[in-house]
Short mmCIF file of C-alpha atoms in Angstrom, two decimals:
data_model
loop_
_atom_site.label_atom_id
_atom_site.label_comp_id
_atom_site.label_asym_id
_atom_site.label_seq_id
_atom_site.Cartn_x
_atom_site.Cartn_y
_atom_site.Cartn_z
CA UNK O 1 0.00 0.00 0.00
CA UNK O 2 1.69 3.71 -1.06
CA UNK O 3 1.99 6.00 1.91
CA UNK O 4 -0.50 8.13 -0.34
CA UNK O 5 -3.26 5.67 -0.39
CA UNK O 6 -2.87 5.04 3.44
CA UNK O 7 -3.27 8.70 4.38
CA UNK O 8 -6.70 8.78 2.44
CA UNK O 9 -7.48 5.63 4.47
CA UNK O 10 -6.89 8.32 7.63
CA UNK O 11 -9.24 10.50 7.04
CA UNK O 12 -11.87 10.95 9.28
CA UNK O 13 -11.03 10.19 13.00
CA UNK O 14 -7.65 9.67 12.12
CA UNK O 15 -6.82 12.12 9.71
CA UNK O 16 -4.32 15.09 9.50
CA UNK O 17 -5.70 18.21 10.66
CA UNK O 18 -3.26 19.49 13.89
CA UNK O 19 -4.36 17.62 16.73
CA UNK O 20 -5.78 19.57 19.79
CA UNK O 21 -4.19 19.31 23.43
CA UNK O 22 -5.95 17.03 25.70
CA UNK O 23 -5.54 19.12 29.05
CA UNK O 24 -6.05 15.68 30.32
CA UNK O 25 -2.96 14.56 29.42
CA UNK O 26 -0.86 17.65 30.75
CA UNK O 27 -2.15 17.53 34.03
CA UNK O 28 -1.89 13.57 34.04
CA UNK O 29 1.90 14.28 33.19
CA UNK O 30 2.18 16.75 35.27
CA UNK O 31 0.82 14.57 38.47
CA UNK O 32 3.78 11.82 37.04
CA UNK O 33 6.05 14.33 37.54
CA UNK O 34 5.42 15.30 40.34
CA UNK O 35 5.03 12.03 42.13
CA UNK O 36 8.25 11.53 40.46
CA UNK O 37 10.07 14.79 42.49
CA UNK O 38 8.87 12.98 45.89
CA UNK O 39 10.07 9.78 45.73
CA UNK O 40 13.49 10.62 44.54
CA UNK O 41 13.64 12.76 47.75
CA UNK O 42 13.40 9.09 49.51
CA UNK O 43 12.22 11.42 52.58
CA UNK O 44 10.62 8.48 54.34
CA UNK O 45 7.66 8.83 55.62
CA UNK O 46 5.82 12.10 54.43
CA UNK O 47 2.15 12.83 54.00
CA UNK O 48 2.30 12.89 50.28
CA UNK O 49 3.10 8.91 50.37
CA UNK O 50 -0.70 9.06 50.40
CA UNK O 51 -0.96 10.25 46.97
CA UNK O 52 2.60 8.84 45.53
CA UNK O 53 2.87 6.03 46.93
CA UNK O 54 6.82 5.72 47.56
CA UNK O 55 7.47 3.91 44.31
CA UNK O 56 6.74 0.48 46.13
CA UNK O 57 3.31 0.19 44.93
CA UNK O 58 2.68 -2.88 42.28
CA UNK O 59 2.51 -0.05 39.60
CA UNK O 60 3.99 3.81 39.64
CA UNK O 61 4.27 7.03 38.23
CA UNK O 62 7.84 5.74 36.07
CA UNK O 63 5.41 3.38 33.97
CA UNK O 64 2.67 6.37 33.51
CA UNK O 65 5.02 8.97 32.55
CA UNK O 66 6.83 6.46 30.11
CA UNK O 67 3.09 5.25 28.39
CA UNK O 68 1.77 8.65 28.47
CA UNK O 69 4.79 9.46 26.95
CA UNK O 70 4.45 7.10 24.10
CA UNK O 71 0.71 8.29 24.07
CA UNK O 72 1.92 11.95 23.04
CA UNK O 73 4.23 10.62 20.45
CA UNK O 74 0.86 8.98 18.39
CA UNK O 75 -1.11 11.23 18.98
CA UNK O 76 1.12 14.42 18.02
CA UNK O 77 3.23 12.48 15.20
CA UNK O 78 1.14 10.31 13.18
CA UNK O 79 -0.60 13.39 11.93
CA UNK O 80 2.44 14.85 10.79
CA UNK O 81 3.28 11.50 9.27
CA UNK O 82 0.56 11.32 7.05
CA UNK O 83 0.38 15.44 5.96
CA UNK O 84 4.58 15.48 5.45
CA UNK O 85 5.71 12.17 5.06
CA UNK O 86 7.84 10.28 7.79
CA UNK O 87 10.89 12.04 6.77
CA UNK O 88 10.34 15.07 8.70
CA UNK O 89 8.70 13.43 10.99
CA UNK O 90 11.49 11.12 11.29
CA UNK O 91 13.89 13.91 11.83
CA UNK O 92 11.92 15.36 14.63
CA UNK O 93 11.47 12.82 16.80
CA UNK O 94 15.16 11.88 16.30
CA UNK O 95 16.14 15.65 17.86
CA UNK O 96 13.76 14.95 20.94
CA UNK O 97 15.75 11.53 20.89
CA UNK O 98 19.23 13.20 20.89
CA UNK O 99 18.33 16.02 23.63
CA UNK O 100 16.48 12.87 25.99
CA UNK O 101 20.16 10.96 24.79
CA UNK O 102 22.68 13.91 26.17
CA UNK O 103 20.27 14.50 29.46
CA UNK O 104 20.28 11.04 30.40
CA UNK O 105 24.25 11.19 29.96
CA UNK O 106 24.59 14.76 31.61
CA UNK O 107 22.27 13.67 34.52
CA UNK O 108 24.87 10.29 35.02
CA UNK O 109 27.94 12.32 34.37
CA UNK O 110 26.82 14.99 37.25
CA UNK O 111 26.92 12.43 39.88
CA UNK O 112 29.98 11.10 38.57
CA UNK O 113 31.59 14.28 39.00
CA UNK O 114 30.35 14.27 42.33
CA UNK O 115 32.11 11.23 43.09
CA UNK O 116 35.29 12.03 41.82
CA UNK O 117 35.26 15.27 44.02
CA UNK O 118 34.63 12.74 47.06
CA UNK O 119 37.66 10.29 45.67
CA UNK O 120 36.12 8.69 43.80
CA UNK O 121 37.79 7.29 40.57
CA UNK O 122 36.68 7.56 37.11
CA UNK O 123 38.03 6.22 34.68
CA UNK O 124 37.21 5.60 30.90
CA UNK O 125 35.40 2.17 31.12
CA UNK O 126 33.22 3.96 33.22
CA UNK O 127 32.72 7.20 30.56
CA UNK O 128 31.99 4.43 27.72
CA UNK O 129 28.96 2.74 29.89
CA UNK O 130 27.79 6.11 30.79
CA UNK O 131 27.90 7.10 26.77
CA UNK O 132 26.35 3.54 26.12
CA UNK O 133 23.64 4.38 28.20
CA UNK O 134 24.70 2.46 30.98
CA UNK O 135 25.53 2.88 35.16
CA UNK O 136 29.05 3.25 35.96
CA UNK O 137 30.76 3.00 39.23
CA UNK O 138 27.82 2.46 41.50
CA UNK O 139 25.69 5.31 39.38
CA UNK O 140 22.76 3.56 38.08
CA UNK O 141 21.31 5.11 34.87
CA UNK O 142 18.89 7.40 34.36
CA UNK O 143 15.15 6.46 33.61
CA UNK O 144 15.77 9.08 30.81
CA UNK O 145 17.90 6.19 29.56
CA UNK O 146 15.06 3.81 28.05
CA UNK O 147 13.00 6.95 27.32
CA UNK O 148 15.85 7.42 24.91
CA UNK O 149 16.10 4.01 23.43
CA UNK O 150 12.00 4.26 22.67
CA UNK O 151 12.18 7.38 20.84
CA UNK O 152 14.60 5.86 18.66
CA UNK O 153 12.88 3.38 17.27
CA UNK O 154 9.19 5.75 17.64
CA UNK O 155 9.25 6.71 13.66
CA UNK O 156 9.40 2.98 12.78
CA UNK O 157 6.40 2.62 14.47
CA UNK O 158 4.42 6.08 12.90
CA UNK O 159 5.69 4.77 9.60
CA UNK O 160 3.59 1.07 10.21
CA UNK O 161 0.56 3.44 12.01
CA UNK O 162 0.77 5.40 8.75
CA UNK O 163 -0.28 1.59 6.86
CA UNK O 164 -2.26 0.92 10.14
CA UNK O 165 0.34 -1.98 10.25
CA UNK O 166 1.35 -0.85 14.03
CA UNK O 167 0.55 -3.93 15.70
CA UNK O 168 3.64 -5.12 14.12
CA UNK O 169 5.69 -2.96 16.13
CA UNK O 170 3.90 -4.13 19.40
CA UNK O 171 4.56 -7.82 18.43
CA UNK O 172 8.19 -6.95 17.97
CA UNK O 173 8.41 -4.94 21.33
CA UNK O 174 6.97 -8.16 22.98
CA UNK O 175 9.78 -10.39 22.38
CA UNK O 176 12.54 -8.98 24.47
CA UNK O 177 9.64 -8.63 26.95
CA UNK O 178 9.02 -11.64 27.37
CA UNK O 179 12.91 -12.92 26.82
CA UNK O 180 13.10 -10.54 30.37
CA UNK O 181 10.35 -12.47 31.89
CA UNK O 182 12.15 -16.05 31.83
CA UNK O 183 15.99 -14.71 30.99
CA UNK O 184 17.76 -15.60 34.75
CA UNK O 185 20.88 -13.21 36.07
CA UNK O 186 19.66 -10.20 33.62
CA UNK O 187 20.56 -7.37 36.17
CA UNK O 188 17.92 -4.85 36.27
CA UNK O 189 19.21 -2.70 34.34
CA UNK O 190 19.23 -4.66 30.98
CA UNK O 191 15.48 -6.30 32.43
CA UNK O 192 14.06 -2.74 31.91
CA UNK O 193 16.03 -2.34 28.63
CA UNK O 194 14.27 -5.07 27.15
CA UNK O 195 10.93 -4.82 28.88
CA UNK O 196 10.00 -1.59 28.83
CA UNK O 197 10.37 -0.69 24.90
CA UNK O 198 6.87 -2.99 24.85
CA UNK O 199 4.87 -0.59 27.13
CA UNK O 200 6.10 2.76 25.20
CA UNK O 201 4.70 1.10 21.78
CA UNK O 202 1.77 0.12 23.29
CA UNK O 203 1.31 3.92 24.36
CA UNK O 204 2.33 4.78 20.40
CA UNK O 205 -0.33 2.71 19.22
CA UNK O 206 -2.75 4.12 21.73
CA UNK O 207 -2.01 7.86 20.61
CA UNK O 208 -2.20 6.76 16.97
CA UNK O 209 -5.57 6.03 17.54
CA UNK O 210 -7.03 8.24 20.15
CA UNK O 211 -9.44 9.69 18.20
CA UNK O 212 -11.15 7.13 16.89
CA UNK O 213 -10.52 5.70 20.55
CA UNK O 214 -12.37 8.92 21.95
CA UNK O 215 -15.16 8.40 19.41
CA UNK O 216 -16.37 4.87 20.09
CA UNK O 217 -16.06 6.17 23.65
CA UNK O 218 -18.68 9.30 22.82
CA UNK O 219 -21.00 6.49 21.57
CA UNK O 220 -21.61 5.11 24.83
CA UNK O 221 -24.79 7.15 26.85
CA UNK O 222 -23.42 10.00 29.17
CA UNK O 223 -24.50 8.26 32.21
CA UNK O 224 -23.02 5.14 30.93
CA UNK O 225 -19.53 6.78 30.39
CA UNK O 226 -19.76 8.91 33.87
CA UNK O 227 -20.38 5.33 35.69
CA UNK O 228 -17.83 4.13 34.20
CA UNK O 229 -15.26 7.02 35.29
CA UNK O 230 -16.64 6.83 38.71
CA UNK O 231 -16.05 3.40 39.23
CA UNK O 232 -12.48 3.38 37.75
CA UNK O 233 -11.93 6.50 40.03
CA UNK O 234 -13.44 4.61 43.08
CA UNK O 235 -11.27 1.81 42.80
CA UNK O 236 -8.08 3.51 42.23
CA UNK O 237 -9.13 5.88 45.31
CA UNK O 238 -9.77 2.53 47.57
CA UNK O 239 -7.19 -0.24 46.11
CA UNK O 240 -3.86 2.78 46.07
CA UNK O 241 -4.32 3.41 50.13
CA UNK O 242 -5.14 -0.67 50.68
CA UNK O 243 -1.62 -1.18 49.01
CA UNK O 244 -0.19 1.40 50.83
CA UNK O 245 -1.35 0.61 54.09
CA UNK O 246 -0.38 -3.11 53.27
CA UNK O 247 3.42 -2.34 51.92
CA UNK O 248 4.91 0.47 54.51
CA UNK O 249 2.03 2.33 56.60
CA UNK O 250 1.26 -0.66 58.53
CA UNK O 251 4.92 -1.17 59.18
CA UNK O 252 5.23 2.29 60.34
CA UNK O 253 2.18 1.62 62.73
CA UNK O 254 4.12 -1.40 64.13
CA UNK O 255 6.98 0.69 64.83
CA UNK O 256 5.79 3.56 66.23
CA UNK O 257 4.08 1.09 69.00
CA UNK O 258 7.18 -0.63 69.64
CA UNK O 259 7.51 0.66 73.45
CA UNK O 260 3.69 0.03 74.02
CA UNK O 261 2.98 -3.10 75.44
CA UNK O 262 0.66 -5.68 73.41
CA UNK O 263 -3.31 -5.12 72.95
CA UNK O 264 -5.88 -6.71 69.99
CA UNK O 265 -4.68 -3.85 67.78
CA UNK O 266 -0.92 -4.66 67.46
CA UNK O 267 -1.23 -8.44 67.86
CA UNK O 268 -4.10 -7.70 64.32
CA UNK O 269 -1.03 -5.47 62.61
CA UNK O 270 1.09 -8.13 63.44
CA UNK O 271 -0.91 -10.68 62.06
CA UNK O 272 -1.76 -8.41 58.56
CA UNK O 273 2.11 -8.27 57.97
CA UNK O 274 2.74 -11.65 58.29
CA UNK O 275 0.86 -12.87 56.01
CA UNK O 276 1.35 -10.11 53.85
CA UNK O 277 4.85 -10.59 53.54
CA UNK O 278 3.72 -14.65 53.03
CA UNK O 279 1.78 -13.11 49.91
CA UNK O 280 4.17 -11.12 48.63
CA UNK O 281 6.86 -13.96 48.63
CA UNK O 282 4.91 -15.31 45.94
CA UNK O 283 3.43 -12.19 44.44
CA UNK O 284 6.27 -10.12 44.08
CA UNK O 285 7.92 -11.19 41.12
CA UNK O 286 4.51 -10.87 39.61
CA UNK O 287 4.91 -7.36 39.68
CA UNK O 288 8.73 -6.52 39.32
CA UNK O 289 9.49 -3.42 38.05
CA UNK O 290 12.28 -3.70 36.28
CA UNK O 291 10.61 -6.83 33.60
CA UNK O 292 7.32 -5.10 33.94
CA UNK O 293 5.62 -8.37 35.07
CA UNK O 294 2.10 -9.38 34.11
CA UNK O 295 0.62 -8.70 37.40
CA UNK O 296 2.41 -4.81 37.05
CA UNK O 297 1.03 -3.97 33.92
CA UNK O 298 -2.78 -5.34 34.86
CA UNK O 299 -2.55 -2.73 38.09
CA UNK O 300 -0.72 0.44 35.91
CA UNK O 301 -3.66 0.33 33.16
CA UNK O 302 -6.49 0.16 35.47
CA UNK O 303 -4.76 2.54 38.24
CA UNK O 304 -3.70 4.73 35.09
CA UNK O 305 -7.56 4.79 33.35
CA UNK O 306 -8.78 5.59 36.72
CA UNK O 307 -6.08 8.54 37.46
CA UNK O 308 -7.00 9.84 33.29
CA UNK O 309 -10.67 9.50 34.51
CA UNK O 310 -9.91 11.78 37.93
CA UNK O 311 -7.85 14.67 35.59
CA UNK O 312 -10.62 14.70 33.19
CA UNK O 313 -12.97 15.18 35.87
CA UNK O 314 -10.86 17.26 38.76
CA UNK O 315 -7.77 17.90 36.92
CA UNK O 316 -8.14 21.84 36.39
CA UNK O 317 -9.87 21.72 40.21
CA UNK O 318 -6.46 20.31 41.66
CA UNK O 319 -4.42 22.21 39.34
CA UNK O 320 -5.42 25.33 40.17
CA UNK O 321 -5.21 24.47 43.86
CA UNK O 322 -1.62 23.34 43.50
CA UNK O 323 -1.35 27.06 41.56
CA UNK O 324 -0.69 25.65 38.06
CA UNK O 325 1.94 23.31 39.02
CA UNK O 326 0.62 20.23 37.27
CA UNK O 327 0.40 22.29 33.91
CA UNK O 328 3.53 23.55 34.54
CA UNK O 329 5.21 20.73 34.91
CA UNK O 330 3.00 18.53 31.81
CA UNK O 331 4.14 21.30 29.30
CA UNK O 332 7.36 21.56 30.26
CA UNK O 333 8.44 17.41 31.53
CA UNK O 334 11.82 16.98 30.53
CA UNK O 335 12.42 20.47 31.69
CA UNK O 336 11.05 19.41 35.14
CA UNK O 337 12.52 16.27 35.66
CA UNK O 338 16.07 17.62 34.81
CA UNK O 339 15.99 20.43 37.01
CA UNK O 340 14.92 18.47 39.74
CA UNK O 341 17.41 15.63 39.12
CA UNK O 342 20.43 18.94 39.42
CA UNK O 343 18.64 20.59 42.10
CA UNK O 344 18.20 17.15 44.07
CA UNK O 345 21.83 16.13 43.83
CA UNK O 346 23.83 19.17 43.46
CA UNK O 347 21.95 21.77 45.99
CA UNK O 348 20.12 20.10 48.73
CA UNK O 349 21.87 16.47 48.70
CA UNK O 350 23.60 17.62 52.27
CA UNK O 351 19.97 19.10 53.76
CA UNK O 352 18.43 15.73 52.73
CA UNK O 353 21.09 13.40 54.59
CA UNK O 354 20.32 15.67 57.31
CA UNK O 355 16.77 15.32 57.27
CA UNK O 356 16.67 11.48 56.38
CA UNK O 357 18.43 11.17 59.56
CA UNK O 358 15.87 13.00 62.11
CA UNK O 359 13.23 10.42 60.43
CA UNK O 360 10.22 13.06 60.91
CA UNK O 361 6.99 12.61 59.15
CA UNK O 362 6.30 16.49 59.08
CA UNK O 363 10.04 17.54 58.74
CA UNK O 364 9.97 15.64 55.57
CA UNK O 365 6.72 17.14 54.50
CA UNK O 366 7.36 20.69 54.82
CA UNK O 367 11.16 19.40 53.06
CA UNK O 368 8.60 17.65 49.86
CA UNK O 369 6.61 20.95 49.55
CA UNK O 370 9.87 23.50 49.64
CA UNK O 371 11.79 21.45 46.96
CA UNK O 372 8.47 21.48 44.61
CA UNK O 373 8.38 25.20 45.36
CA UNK O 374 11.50 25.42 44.27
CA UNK O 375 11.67 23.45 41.61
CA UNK O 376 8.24 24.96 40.12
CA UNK O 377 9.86 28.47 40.01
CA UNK O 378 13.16 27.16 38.48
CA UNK O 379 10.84 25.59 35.68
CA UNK O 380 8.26 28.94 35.33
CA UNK O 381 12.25 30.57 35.30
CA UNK O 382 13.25 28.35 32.55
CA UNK O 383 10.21 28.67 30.55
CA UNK O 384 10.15 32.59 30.99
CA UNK O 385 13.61 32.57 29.49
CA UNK O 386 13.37 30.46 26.89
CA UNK O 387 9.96 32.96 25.90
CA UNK O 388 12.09 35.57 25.80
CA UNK O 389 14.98 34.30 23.92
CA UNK O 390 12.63 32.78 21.47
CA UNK O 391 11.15 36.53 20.88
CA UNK O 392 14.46 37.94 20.55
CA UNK O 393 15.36 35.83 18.01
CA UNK O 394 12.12 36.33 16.04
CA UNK O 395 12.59 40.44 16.44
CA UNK O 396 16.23 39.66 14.86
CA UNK O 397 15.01 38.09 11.73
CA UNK O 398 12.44 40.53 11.35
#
């Protein structure tokens, strides 16, 4: 089939007028973000474990941000595709690829340098791995790492969406996931390498097809579709704080009754983590992270429908509450995630060993909302000057 007679098979639903934002999708990536900030303060526990979870959960904001990310590539590209060609197309997605490439290296190379000013030695085995994408010297590598890696391979997968041949690509994606699931003494590293590729395609396909996606959904009866959003919002609101409870807040319970002497209620916590940790003996590897096991990727696309359903719903509510932060930080991700990642280990690592060691629940809670403060303004900073360097240039030319 010629790429022309494919594109008239788009029209409609599919077809190539410019694609609309889905505020939906900011705010969703914006919450990922943000979730993302927390847990890498590893400021143990805070009130906003509530909401994030801690990254111990059998699903997690990493997996969201990645699909959503592949979501946004569909959704934007394929368009683009089918107007242009994949050339251009091609050569787009391939700069986003290079820029996610040298971040992921920069972020790795910072903490080297970090070590070496501590004594650490670096040497240039450990420069290759970092250029190769890899850890080196006890620095694991960044999550921008397989982000990378995806967006290589992303126009491969517009060109088949193009055909509507993109299944192929998900079929292909599936085989080093499931060589991950069954491969023993993979480190976890090369596990995600090969798993997680499958999960960004998925979210390809998924943009690809959103509109005619959102249309079948429009078909359903407005009470039909709110039920539906309620319930998928109910049980993420009830099975998120079960987990929780179940995987550190009942722990924390136990051990802030240590000195108490024994009653009903501690001998029943006792009793839930026991056999919780009996469960999870079996259940864990059911959800590892780092293959992106069967039993993870059942919880991220029902706790990930039900979080799309709550931003459609609340999003601009909570946004606006938070004083634009989600937005902020959904326009502007990679932006977001990289300042945090310098201001995180270059600025405040010294206030956070401090902090980890007092081991206060609102210590660390007032530390989680000061470093999103400050990361929020570095990003409206960053944004603000790229603005104005942008009009600049444009004044120049003029």
């Amino acid at each position: 089939m010629s790429e022309a007679v494919a594109a008239e098979g788009l029209r409609g639903a599919d077809r190539a007028e410019r694609r609309p934002r889905i505020p939906a999708f900011d705010l969703l990536r914006g919450f990922f973000v943000f979730v993302i900030v927390t847990n890498h303060l590893r400021l143990e526990p805070n009130l906003f474990e509530l909401v994030t979870g801690r990254a111990a959960l059998p699903a997690s904001a990493a997996e969201g941000f990645y699909a959503l990310s592949g979501i946004m590539v569909g959704y934007v590209y394929l368009p683009m595709a089918v107007r242009g060609g994949i050339g251009g197309v091609a050569r787009r997605i391939w700069r986003r690829a290079a820029l996610i490439y040298v971040t992921a290296v920069a972020l790795v190379m910072m903490r080297l340098v970090l070590l070496a000013i501590d004594g650490v030695a670096i040497d240039a085995v450990d420069l290759r791995d970092v250029l190769l994408l890899g850890g080196a010297n006890g620095v694991l590598a960044d999550f921008l790492a397989i982000y990378a890696i995806a967006m290589l391979f992303a126009p491969i997968a517009i060109w088949l969406a193009v055909r509507r041949l993109e299944w192929i690509v998900v079929v292909v994606a599936a085989v080093p996931w499931l060589f991950a699931q069954f491969a023993p003494g993979l480190d976890s590293d090369l596990e995600m390498k090969l798993s997680w590729p499958l999960l960004f395609m998925i979210g390809i396909v998924i943009g690809c097809r959103w509109p005619a996606l959102a249309s079948g959904w429009r078909r359903f009866a407005p009470t039909t579709r709110r039920g539906i959003e309620t319930a998928l919002i109910v049980v993420l609101l009830v099975t998120v704080p079960i987990w929780e409870f179940l995987i550190f807040w009942n722990h924390h319970v136990l051990v802030a009754f240590a000195t108490r002497g024994p009653s009903d209620l501690i001998a029943a916590l006792f009793w839930i983590e026991g056999h919780f940790l009996e469960f999870w003996s079996w259940f864990g590897p059911l959800q590892s992270k780092a293959t992106l096991a069967p039993a993870r990727l059942l919880f991220g696309v029902v706790w990930f429908a039900g979080l799309l359903a709550l931003m459609r719903r609340h999003g601009s509510s909570i946004d606006r509450a938070l004083g634009g932060l989600l937005s902020a930080y959904g326009r502007n991700s990679l932006a977001a995630y990289t300042i945090h990642a310098v201001v995180i280990s270059c600025v405040l690592q010294p206030v956070l060993l401090v902090v980890r060691e007092v081991d206060d629940l609102m210590l660390n809670t007032l530390v989680v909302v000061a470093v999103q403060v400050i990361v929020i303004l570095l990003v409206r900073g960053w944004v603000a000057t790229k603005a104005a360097f942008r009009g600049r240039r444009l004044a120049g030319s003029s």
